[in-house]
Coordinates of C-alpha atoms in Angstrom, one line a residue:
Chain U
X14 CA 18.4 39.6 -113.2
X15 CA 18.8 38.3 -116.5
X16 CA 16.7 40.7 -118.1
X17 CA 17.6 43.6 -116.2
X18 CA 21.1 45.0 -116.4
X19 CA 23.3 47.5 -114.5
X20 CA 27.1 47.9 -114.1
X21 CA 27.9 46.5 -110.4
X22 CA 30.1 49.6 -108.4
X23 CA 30.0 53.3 -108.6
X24 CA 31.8 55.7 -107.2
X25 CA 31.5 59.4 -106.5
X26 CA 32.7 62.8 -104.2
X27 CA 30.7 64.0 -102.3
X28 CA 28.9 66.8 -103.7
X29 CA 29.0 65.8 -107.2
X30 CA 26.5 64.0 -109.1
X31 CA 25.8 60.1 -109.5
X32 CA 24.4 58.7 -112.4
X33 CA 23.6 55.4 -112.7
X34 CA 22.7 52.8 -115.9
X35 CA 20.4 50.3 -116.3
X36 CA 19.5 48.7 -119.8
X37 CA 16.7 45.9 -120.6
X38 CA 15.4 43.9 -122.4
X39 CA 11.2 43.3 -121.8
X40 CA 10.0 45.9 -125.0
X41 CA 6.9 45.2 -123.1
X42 CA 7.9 46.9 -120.1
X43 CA 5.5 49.5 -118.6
X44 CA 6.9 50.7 -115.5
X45 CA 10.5 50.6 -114.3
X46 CA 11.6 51.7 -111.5
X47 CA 14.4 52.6 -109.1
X48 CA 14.8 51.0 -105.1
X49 CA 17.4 51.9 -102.6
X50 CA 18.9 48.9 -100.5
X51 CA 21.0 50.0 -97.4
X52 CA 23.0 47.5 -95.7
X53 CA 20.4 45.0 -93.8
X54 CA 17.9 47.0 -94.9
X55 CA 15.0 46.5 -97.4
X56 CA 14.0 47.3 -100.4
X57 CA 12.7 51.1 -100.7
X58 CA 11.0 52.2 -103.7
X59 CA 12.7 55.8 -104.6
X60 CA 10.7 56.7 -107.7
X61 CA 9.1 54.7 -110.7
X62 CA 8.5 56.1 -114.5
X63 CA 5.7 55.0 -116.8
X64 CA 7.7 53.9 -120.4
X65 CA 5.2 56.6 -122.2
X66 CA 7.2 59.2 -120.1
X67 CA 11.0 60.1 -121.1
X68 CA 11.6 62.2 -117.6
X69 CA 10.9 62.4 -114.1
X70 CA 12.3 65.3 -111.5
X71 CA 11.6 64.4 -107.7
X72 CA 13.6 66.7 -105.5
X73 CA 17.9 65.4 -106.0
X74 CA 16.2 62.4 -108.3
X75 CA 16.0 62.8 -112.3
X76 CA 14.7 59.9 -114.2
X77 CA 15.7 59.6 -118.1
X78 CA 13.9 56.6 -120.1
X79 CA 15.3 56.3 -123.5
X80 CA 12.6 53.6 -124.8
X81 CA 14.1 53.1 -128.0
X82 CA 17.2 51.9 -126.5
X83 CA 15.6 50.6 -123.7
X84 CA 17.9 52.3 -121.5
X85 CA 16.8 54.2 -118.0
X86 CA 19.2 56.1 -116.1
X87 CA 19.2 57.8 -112.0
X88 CA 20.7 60.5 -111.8
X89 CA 21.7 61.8 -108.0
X90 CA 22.4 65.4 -107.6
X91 CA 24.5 66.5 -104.7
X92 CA 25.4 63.3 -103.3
X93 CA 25.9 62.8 -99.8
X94 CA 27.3 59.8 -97.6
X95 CA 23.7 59.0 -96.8
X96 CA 23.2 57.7 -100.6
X97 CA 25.8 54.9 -100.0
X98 CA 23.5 52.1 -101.0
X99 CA 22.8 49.6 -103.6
X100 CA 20.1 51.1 -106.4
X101 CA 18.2 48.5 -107.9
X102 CA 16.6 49.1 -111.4
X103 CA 13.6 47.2 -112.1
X104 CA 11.0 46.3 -114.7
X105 CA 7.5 45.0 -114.8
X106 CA 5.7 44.7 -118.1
X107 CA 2.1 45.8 -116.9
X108 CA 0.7 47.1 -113.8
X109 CA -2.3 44.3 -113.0
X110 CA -3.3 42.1 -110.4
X111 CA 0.0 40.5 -109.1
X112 CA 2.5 41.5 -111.7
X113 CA 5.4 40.4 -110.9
X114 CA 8.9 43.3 -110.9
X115 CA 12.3 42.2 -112.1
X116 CA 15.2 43.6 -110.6
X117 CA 18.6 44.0 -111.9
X118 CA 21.6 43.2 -110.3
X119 CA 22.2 46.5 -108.2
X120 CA 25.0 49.0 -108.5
X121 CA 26.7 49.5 -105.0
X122 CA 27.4 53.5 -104.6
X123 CA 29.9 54.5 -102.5
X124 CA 30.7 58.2 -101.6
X125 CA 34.0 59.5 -101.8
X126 CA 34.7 62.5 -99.0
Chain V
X1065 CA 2.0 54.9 -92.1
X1066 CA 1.8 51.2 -91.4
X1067 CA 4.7 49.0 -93.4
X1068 CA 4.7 45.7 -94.8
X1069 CA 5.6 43.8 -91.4
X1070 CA 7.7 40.8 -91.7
X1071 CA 8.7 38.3 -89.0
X1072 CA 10.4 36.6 -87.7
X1073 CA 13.1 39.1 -88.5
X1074 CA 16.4 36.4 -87.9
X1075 CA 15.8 32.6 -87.9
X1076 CA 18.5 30.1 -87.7
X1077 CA 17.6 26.7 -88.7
X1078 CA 19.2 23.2 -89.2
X1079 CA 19.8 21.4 -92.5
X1080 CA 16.5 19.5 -93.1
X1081 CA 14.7 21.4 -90.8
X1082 CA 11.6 23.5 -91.9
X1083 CA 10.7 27.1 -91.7
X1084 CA 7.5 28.9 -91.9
X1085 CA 8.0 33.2 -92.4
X1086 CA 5.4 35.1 -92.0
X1087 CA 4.0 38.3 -94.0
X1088 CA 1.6 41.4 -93.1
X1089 CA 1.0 43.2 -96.1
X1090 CA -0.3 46.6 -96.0
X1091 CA -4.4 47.4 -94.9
X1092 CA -5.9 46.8 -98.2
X1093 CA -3.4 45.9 -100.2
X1094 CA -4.8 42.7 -102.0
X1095 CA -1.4 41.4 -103.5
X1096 CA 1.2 40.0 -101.6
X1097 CA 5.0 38.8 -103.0
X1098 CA 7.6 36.7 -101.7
X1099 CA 11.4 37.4 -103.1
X1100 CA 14.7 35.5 -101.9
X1101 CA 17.7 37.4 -101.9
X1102 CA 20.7 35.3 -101.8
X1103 CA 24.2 37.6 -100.3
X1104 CA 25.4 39.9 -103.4
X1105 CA 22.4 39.0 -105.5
X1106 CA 19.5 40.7 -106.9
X1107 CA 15.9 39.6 -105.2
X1108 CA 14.5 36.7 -107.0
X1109 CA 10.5 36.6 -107.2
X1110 CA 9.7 33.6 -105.7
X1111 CA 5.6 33.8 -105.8
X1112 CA 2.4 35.8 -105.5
X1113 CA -0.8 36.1 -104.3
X1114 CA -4.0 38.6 -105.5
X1115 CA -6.9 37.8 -103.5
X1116 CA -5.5 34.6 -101.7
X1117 CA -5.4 33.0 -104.7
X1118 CA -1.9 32.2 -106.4
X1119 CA -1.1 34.2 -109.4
X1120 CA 2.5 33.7 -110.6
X1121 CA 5.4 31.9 -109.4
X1122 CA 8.8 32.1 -110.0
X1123 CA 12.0 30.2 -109.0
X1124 CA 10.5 28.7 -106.1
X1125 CA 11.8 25.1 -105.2
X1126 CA 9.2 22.5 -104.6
X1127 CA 10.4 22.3 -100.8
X1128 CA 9.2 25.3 -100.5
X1129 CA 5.4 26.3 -100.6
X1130 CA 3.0 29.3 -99.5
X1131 CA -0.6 30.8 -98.9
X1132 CA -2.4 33.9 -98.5
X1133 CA -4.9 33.9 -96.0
X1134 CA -8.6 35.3 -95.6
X1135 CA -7.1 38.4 -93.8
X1136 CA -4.5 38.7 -96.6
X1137 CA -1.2 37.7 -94.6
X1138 CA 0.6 35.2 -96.3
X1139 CA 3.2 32.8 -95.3
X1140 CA 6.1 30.6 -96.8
X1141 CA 6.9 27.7 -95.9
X1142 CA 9.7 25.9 -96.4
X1143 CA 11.0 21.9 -95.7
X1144 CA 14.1 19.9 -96.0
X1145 CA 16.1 23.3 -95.8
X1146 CA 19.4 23.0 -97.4
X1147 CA 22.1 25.5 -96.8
X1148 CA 21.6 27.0 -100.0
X1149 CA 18.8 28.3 -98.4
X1150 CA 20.3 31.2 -96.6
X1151 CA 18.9 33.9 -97.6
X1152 CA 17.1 37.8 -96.9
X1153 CA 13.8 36.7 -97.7
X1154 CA 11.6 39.7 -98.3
X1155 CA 8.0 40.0 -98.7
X1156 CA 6.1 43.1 -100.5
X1157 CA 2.6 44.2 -101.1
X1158 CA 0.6 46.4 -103.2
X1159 CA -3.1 47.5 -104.4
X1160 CA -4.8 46.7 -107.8
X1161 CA -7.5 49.3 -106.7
X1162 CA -5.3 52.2 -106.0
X1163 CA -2.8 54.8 -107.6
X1164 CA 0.2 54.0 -106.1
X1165 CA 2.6 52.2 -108.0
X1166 CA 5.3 49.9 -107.1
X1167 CA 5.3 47.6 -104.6
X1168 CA 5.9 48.1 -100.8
X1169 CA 8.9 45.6 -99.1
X1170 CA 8.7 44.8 -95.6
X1171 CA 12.0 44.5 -94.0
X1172 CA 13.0 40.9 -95.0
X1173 CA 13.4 37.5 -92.6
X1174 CA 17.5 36.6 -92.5
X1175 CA 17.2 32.7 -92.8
X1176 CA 20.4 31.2 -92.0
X1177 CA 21.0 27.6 -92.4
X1178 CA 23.6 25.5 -90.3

């Protein structure tokens, strides 16, 4: 997405952490968020933030928005081979009727043993 | 909890054939959203729907057209296919009227064009 940018591969051992970048460009944005793609799969929405937020925690998940820099990060704790995905970071610039999301281009993890 | 149901889930057509995919959002979810992801791309919006009435549209070719229906399913059609065409194509729903954020995919058609 043209808008939406994230560096294409990642790799990490198992156990460690993953962190992964995305930067863009909408200052309008109001919710960006963070889906999972598994191989054939679909898209699965793993968490979201609101852009008046700087942090989310959900369980392995933290979410840092740095809105000045329009920069939001995923980080993974205590990877495991069932991470292996693509993570897709994704914009929209207001949550109304049919507002459309913007994805970036993915960054494929892969899990070193 | 009931998913965003896609179908078919393969479909293999000719070159200049046409296509019609099919979309069951979630029960009461009023929006619906069509995306094409082409292989090693990103999803690319393609159109929606609030309250079967379009409401944006995207990079959708003009062979290609869609509805939402009174009971909110929505399907895309799409003519002349070209092989270009091949694609996941994945459709998503969500709520105005609720607090979940985010938008639900269903598991995507594979379109492949021969």
């Amino acid at each position: 997405g043209e808008d939406v940018e994230q560096s294409l591969f990642l790799s990490v051992r198992e156990g460690d952490s993953s962190v992964i970048n995305c930067t863009y460009t909408d200052s309008s944005s109001t919710y960006l968020y963070w889906y999972k793609q598994e191989p054939g799969a679909g898209l699965q929405l793993l968490t979201y933030i609101f852009s008046n937020m700087d942090m989310k925690q959900d369980q392995r998940l933290t979410v840092l928005l740095n809105k000045k820099d329009k920069h939001l990060s995923l980080r993974i704790a205590d990877t495991q081979t069932g991470d292996s995905a693509i993570y897709f970071c994704a914009e929209s610039p207001l949550y109304s009727s049919a507002s459309k999301i913007i994805f970036g281009s993915g960054t494929r993890l892969s899990i070193r043993p | 909890a009931a998913g965003v149901i896609q179908s078919p889930r393969h479909l293999i057509k000719e070159k200049r054939e046409t296509a019609t995919l099919k979309c069951y959002p979630i029960p009461r979810h009023d929006t619906v959203y069509w995306y094409q992801q082409g292989p090693g791309q990103d999803p690319q919006f393609l159109i929606s729907f609030y309250e079967k009435m379009q409401s944006d549209k995207g990079s959708i070719p003009d062979r290609f057209s869609a509805q939402q229906f009174s009971d909110y399913h929505s399907e895309l059609n799409m003519s002349s296919l070209e092989l270009g065409d091949s694609a996941l194509y994945f459709c998503a729903s969500s709520s105005t009227s609720t607090e979940v954020y985010g938008y639900t995919f269903g598991s995507g058609t594979r379109l492949t064009v021969v």
